[in-house]
Short mmCIF file of C-alpha atoms in Angstrom, two decimals:
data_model
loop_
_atom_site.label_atom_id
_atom_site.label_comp_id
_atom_site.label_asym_id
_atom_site.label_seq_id
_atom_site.Cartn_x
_atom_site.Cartn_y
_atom_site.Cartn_z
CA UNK N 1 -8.99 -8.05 -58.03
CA UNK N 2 -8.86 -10.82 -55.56
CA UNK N 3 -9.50 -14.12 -55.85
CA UNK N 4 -13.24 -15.21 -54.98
CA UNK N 5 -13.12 -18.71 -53.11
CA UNK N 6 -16.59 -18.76 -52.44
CA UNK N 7 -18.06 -18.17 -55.34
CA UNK N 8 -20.66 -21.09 -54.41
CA UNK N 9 -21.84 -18.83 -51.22
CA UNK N 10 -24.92 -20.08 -49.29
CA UNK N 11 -24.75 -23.24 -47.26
CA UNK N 12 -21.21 -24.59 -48.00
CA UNK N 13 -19.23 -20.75 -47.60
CA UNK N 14 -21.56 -20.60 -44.03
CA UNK N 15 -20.35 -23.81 -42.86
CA UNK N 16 -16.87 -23.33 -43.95
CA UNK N 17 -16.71 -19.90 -42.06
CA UNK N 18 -18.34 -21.03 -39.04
CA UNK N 19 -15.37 -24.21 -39.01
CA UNK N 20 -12.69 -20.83 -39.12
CA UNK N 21 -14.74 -19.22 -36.39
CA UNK N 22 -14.26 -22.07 -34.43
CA UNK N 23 -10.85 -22.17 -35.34
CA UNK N 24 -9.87 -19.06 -33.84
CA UNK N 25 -10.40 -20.65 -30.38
CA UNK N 26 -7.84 -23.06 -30.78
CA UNK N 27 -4.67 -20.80 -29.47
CA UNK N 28 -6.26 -19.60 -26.60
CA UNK N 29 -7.83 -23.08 -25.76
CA UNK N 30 -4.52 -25.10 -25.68
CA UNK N 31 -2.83 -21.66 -23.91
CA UNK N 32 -5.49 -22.31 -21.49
CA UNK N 33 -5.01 -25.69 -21.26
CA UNK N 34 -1.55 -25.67 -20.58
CA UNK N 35 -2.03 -23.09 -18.03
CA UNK N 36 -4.33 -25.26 -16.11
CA UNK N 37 -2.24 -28.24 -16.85
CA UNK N 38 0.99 -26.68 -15.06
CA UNK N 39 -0.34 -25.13 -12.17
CA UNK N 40 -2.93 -27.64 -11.07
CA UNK N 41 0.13 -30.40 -12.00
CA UNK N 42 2.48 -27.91 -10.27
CA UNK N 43 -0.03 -27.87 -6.79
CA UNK N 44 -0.81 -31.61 -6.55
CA UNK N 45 2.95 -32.27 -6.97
CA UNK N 46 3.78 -30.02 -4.56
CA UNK N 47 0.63 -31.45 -1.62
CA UNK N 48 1.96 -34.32 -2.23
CA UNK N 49 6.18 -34.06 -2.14
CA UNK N 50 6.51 -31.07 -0.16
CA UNK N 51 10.43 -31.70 0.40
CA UNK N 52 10.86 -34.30 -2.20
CA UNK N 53 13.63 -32.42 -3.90
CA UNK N 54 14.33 -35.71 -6.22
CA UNK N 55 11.25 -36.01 -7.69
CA UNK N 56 11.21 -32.57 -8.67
CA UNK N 57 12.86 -32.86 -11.89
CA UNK N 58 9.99 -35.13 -13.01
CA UNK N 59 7.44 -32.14 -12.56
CA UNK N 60 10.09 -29.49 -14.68
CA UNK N 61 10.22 -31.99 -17.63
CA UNK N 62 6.33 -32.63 -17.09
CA UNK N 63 5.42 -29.23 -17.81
CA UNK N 64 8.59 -28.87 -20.31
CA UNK N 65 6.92 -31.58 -22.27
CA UNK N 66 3.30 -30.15 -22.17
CA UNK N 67 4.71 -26.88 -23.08
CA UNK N 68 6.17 -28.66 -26.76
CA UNK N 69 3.16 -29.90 -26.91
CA UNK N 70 1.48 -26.84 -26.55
CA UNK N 71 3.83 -24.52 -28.51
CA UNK N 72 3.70 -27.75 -31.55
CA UNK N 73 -0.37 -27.47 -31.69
CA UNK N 74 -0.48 -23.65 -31.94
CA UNK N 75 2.40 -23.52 -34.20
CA UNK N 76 0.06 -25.68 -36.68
CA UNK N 77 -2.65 -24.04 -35.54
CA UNK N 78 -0.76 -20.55 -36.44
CA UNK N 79 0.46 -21.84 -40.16
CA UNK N 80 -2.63 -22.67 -41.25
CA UNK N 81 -4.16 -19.26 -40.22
CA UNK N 82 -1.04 -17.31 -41.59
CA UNK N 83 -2.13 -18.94 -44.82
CA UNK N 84 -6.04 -18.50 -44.83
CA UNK N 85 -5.06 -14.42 -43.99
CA UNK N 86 -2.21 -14.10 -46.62
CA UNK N 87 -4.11 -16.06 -49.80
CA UNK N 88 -4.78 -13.08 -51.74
CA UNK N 89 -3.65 -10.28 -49.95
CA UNK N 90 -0.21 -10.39 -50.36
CA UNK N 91 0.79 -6.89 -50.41
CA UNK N 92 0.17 -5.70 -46.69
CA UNK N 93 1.61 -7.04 -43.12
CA UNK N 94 -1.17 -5.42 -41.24
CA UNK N 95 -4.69 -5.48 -43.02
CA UNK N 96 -6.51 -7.31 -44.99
CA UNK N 97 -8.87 -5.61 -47.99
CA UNK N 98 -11.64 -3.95 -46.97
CA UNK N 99 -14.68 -4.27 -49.83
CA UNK N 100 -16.80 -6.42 -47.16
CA UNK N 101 -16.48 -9.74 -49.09
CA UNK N 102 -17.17 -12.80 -48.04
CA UNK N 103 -13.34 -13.51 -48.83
CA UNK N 104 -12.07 -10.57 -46.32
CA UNK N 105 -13.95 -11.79 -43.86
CA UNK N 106 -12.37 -15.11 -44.14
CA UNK N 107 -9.22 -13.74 -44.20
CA UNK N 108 -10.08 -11.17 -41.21
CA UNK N 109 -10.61 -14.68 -39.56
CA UNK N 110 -7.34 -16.23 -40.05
CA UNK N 111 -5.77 -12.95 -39.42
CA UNK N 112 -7.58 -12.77 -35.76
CA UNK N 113 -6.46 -16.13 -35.17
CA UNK N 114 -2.31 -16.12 -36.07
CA UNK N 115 -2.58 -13.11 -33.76
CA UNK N 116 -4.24 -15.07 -31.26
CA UNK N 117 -1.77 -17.77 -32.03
CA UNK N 118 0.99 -15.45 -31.49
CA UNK N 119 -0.26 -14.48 -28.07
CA UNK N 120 -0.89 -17.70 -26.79
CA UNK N 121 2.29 -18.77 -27.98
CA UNK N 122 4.25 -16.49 -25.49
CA UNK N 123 1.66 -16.93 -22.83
CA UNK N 124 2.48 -20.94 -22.72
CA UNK N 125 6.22 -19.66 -22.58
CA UNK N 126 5.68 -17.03 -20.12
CA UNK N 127 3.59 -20.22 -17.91
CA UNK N 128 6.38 -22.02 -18.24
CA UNK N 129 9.59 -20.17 -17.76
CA UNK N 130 9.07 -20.13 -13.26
CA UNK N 131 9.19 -23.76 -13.57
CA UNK N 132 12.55 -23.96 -14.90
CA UNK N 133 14.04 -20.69 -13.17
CA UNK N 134 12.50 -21.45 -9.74
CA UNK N 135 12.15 -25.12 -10.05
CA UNK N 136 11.07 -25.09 -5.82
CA UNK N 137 7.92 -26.15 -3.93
CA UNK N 138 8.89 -23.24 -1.33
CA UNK X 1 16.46 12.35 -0.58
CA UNK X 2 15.86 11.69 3.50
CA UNK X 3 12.79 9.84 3.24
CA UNK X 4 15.12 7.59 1.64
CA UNK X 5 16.93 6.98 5.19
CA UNK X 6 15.57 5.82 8.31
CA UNK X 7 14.98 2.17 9.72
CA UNK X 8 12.19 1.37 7.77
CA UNK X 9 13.36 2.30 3.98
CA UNK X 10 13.68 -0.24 1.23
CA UNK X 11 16.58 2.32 0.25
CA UNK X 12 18.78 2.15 3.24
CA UNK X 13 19.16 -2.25 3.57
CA UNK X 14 20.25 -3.94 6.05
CA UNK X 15 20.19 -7.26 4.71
CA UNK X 16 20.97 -9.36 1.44
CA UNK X 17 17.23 -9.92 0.27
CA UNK X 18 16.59 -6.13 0.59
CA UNK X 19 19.77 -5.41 -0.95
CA UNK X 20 18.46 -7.70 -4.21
CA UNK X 21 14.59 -6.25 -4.04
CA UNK X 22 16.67 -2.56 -4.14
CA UNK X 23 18.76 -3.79 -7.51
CA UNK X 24 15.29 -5.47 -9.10
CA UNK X 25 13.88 -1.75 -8.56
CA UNK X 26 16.32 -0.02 -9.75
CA UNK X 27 16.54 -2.35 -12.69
CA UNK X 28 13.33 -1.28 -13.53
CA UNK X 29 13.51 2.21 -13.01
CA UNK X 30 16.37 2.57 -15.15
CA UNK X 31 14.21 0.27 -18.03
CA UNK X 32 11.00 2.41 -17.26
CA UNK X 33 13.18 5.86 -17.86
CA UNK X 34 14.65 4.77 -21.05
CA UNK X 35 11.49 3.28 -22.08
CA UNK X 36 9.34 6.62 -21.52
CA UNK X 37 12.70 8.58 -23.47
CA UNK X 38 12.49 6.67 -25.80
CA UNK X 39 8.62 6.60 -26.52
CA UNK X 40 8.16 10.28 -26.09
CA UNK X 41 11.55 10.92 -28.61
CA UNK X 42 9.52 8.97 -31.49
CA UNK X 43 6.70 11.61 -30.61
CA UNK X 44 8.89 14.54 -30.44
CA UNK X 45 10.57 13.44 -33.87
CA UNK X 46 7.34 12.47 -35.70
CA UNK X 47 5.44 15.69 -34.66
CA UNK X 48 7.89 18.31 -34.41
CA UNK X 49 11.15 17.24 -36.45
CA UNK X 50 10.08 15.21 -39.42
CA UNK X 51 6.16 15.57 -39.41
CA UNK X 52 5.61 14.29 -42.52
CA UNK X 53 3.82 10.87 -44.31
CA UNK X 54 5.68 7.99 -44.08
CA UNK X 55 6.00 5.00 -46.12
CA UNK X 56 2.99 1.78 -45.63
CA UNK X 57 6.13 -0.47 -45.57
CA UNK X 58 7.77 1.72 -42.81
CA UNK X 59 4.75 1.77 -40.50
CA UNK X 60 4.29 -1.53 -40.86
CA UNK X 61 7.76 -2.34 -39.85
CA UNK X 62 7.35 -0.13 -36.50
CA UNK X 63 3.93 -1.42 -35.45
CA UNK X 64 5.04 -4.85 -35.27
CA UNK X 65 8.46 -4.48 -34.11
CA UNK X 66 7.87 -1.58 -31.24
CA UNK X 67 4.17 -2.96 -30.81
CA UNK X 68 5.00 -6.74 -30.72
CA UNK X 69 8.44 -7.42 -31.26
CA UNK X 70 9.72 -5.27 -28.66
CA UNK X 71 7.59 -5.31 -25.76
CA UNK X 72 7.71 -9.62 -25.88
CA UNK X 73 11.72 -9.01 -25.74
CA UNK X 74 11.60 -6.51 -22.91
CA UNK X 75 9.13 -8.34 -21.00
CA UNK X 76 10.80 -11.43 -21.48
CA UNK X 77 14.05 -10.33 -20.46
CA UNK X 78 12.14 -8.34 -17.40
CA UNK X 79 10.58 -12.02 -16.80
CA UNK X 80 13.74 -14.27 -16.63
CA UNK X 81 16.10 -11.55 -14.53
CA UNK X 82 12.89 -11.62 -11.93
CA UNK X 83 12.03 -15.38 -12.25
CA UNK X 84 16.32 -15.75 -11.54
CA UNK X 85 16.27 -13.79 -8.29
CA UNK X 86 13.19 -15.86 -6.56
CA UNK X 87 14.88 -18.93 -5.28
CA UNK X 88 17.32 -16.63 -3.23
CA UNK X 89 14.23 -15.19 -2.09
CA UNK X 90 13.06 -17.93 -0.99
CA UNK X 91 16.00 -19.90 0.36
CA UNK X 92 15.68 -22.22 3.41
CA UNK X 93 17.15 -21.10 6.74
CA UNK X 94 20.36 -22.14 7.52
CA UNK X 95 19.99 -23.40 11.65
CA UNK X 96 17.70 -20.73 13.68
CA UNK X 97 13.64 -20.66 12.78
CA UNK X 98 11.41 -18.04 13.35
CA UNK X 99 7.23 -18.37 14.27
CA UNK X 100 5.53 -15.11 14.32
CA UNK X 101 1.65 -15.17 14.61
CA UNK X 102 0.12 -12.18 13.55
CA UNK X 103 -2.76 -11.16 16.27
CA UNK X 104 -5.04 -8.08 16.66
CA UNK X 105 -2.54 -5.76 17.03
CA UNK X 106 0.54 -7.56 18.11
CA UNK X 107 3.46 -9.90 16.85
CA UNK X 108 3.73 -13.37 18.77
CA UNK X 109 7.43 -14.30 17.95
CA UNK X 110 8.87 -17.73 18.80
CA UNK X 111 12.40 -18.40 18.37
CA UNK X 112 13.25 -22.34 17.98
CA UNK X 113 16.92 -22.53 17.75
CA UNK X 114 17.87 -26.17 15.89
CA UNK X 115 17.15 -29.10 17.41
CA UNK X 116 14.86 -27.24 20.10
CA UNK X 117 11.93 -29.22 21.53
CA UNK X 118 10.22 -25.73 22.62
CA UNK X 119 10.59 -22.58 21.42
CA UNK X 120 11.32 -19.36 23.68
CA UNK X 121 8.76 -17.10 23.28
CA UNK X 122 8.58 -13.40 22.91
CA UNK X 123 6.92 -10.57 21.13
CA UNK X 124 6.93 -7.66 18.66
CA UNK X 125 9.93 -7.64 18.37
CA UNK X 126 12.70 -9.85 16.13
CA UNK X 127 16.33 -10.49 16.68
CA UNK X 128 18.07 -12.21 14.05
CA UNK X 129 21.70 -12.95 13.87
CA UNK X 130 23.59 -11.65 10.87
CA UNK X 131 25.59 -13.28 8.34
CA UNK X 132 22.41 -16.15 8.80
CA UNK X 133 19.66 -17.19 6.63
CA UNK X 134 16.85 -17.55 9.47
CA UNK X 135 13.31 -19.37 8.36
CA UNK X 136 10.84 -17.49 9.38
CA UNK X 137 7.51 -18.97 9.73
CA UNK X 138 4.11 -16.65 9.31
CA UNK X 139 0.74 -17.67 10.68
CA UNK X 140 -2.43 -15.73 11.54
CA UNK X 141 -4.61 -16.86 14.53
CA UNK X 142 -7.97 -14.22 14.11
CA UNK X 143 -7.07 -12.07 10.70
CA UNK X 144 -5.07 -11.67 7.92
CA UNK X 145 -1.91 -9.29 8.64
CA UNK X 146 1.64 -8.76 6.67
CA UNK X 147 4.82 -9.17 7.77
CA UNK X 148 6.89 -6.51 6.21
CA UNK X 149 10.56 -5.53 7.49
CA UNK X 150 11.72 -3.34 4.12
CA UNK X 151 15.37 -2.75 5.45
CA UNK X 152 16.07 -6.73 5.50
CA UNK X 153 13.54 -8.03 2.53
CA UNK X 154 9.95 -8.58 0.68
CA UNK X 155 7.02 -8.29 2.64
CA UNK X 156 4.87 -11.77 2.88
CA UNK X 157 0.89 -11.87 4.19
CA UNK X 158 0.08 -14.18 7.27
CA UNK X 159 -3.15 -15.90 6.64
CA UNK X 160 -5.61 -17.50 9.13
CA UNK X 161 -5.36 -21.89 8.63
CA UNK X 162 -2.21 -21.59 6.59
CA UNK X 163 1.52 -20.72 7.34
CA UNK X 164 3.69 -18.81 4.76
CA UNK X 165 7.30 -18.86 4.83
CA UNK X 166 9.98 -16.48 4.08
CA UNK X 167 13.47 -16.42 5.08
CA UNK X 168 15.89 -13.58 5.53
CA UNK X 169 19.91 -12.84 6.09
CA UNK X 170 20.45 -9.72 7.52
CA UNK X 171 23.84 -8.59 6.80
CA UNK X 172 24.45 -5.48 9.23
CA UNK X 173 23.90 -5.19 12.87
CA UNK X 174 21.22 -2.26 13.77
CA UNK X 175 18.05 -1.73 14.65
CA UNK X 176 15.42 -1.53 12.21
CA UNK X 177 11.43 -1.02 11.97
CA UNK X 178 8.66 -3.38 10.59
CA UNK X 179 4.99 -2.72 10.25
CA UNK X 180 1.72 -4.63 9.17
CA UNK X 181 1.42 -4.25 5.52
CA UNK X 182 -2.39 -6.09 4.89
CA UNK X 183 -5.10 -3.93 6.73
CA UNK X 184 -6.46 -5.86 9.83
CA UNK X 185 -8.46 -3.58 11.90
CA UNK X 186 -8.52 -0.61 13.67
CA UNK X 187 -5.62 -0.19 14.91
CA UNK X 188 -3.68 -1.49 11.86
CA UNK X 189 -1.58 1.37 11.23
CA UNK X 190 -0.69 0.99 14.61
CA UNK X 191 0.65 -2.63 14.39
CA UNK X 192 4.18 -2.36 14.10
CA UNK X 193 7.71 -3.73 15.13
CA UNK X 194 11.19 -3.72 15.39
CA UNK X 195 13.56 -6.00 14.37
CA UNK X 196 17.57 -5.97 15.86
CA UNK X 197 19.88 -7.21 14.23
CA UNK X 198 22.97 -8.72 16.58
CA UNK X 199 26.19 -10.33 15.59
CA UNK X 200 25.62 -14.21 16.23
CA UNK X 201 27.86 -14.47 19.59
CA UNK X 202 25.63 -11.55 21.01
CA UNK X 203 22.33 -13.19 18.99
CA UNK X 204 23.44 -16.35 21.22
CA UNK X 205 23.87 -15.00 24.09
CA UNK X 206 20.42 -12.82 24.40
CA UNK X 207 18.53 -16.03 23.37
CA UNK X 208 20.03 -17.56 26.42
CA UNK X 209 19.05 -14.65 28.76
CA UNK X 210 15.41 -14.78 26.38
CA UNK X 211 15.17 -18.34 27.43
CA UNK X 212 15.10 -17.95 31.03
CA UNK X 213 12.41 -17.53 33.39
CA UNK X 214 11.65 -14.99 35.66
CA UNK X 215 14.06 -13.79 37.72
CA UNK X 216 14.14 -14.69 41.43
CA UNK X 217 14.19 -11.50 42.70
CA UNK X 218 11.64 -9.74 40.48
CA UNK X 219 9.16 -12.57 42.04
CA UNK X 220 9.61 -11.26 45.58
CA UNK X 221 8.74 -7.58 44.55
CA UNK X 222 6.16 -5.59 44.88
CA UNK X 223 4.95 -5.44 41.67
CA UNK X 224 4.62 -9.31 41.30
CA UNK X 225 2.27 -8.85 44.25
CA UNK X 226 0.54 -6.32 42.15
CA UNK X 227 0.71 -8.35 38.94
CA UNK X 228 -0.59 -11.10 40.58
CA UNK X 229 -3.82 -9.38 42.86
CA UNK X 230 -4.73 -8.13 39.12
CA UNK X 231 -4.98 -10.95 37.61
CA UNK X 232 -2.70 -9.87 34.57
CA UNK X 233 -1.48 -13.23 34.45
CA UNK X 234 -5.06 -14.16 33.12
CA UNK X 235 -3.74 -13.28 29.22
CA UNK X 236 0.24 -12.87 29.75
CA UNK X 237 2.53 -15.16 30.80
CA UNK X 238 5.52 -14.82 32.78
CA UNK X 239 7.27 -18.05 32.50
CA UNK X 240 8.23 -20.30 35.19
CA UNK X 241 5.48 -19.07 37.59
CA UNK X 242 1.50 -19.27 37.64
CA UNK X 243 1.04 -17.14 35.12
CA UNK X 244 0.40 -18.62 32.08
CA UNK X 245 -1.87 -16.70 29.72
CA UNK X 246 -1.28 -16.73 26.56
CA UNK X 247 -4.40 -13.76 25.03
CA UNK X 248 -1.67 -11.47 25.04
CA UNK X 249 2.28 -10.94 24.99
CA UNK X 250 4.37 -12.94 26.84
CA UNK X 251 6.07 -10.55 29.32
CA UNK X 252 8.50 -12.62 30.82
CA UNK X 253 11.22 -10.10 29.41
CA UNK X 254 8.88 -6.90 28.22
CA UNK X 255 11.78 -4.64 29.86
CA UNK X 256 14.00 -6.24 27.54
CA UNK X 257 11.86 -4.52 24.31
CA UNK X 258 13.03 -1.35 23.00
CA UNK X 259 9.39 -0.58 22.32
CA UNK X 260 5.55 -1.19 24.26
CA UNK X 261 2.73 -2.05 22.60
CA UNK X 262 3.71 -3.23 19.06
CA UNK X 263 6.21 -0.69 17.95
CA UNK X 264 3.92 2.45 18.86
CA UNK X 265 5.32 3.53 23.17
CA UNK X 266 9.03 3.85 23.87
CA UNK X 267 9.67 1.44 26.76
CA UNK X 268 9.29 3.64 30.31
CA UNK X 269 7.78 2.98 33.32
CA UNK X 270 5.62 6.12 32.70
CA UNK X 271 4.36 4.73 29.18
CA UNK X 272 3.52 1.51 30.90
CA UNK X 273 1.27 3.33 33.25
CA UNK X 274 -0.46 5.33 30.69
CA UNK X 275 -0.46 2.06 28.43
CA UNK X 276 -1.96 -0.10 31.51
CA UNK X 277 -4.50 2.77 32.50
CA UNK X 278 -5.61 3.10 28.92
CA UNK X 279 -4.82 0.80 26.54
CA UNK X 280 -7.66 1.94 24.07
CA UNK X 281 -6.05 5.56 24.15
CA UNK X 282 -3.53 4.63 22.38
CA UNK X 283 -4.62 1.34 20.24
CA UNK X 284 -8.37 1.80 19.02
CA UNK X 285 -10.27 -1.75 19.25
CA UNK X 286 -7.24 -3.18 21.72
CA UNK X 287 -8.15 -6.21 23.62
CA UNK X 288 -6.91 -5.27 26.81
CA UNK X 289 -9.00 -3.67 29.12
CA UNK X 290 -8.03 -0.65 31.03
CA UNK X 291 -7.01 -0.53 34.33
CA UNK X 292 -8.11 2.86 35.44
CA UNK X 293 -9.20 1.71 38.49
CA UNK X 294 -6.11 0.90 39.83
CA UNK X 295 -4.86 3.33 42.98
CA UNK X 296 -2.56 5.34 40.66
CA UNK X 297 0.52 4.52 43.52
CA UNK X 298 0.12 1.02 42.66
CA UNK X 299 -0.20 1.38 39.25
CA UNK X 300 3.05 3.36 38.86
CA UNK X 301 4.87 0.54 41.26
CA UNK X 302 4.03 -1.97 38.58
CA UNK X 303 4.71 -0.51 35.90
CA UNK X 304 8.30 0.29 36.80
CA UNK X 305 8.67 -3.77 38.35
CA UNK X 306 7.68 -4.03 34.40
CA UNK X 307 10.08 -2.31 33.18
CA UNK X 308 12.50 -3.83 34.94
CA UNK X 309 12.01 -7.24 33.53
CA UNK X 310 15.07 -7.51 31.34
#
């Protein structure tokens, strides 16, 4: 028998589940983010110092910064959802329990969103990496 | 394997850049065949050999390692060893620079050796020393078109209000064969090139000879009489006399060209007269206009004073 967190249901479990919902956003937002961060940063850079070799470093450790930053917030981001989706379903790596509580479907949430995490974690890396292995404006 | 020969295979290179693109595919092939092995083994041995239930624990284990685990690895590692090879790809020249204009259906090539004020022009075809990175700049003037040389390297688009850039190093003297690789008309498939390949002593000396103007003597033959009475000098040029169009290929040299009309006619007096009678007979939606009117004599006595423009 699993816990029941939201035993008080009505108003307070709704707004609580609609704050997860929301939640769920969060990897994808910052991947996207970042994405626009580096290649927009990566284009004006590039208008601007088309042969400036020297400055180029600057624009690596730009984006090698952002992508910390990036990695840092859905690392959190990715915790905190490992730990909503794992709080009373400890026994399985892959599902959740399926009686169609209100507590499954919170964890089903934080389950959707560490994998989302996950994703977005190697999609900021995968942004990243031609910056440091091409590191050109050609 | 002989479609895997010829002067326009990406298996038989001619230059360092080619030689790389053929390693990155054969990287991949090799990754692709052990991949599919080793996918279709786990379905062999899970239907046929051991077809029995397995343990939660145990499938859990293989959906997130071969379903999450492993592809991030492989496509990481597929990531980083292609990310590695692009600055090589895209190295500056080293001295000589390249302009080729991509036009409805022909290659305007400029050379501009360093330090050059002007550049010598010529057309569908590309000589490039070997043993030298040469820049090669790619514009478009009406459409978009490709450059695409497999036997020395990647191909790269040529877009109208923008110029691309791509350098290559061939690394074998020969002749090889290019082709426009982005459709741009009708006669698209019929917009090729070819590209030679000299050692740089020889590469020096033909851009000498390609620099000149036309000769003396071919201005006091017939056929400049001809050229001239035509009007051909309207859209071609033949440098260092009155004609100075510049609609079509400079023909200052067109004997010179191991090829007529973009890569498709060997270079003959008699494909010159078929080409000049009927350009549209051979390249659908040409610009040129046919010169069927010509008294056939005539025609023929140009197109061999063509020819001989070397």
């Amino acid at each position: 028998m699993t816990a029941r967190r939201h035993s008080a249901g009505g108003e307070q479990e709704f707004a609580e589940e609609r704050a997860s919902l929301v939640r769920i956003t969060f990897g994808p937002l910052i991947w996207a983010m970042h994405f626009l961060l580096s290649y927009a940063g990566a284009a004006v850079f590039c208008a601007k110092f088309p042969h400036a070799s020297e400055h180029l470093d600057l624009l690596v450790w730009g984006i090698g910064l952002a992508t910390l930053v990036a990695l840092a917030g859905i690392a959190w981001q990715g915790q905190r959802s490992f730990h909503q989706w794992r709080k009373g379903n400890e026994d399985s790596l892959i599902e959740e329990d399926a009686d169609g509580s209100s507590e499954d479907r919170h964890q089903f949430l934080g389950h959707a969103a560490l994998l989302l995490a996950v994703i977005s974690a190697v999609g900021v890396i995968y942004t990243a990496l031609p910056a440091f292995l091409t590191a050109t404006c050609r | 394997m002989s479609g895997c020969e010829g002067p326009q295979s990406v298996f038989r290179t001619g230059g360092s850049d080619a030689a790389q693109l053929e390693h990155l595919f054969l990287v991949m092939l090799a990754g692709a065949v052990v991949l599919w092995l080793g996918i279709n083994g786990l379905f062999y041995y899970a239907s046929r050999v051991s077809a029995r239930p397995v343990s939660r624990a145990r499938v859990e284990a293989l959906i997130l390692g071969g379903g999450v685990g492993l592809p991030v690895v492989v496509l990481t590692a597929l990531l980083v060893y292609g990310l590695s090879i692009m600055p090589d790809q895209r190295a500056p020249g080293d001295g000589l620079r390249l302009r080729v204009t991509g036009e409805q259906f022909w290659w305007r090539v400029e050379y501009w050796p360093e330090g050059a004020e002007a550049p010598v022009v010529s057309a569908n075809e590309v000589r490039l020393p070997v043993g030298r990175r040469t820049e090669i700049e790619l514009a478009a003037t009406d459409v978009i078109h490709s450059f695409w040389l497999p036997a020395l390297g990647g191909k790269t688009d040529l877009i109208p209000g923008r110029v691309n850039r791509m350098s290559l190093e061939p690394t074998e003297v020969g002749t090889w064969r290019g082709q426009c690789a982005e459709f741009c008309g009708l006669s698209h498939a019929l917009m090729a090139f070819q590209a030679i390949t000299l050692e740089e002593a020889e590469f020096g000396a033909w851009l000498a000879r390609e620099a000149q103007g036309l000769a003396p003597e071919a201005r006091t033959a017939e056929g400049y009489a001809i050229f001239t009475a035509q009007g051909c000098g309207g859209c071609h040029a033949l440098r260092g006399t009155e004609a100075r169009g510049t609609v079509g290929p400079d023909l200052t040299h067109v004997g010179g060209r191991a090829t007529l009309a973009a890569g498709i006619l060997p270079m003959t007096a008699d494909a010159l007269t078929d080409w000049i009678r009927d350009p549209a007979a051979f390249k659908p939606g040409v610009e040129m206009p046919g010169y069927d009117h010509m008294d056939p004599d005539e025609l023929a006595t140009l197109a061999l004073w063509l020819e001989g423009l070397r």
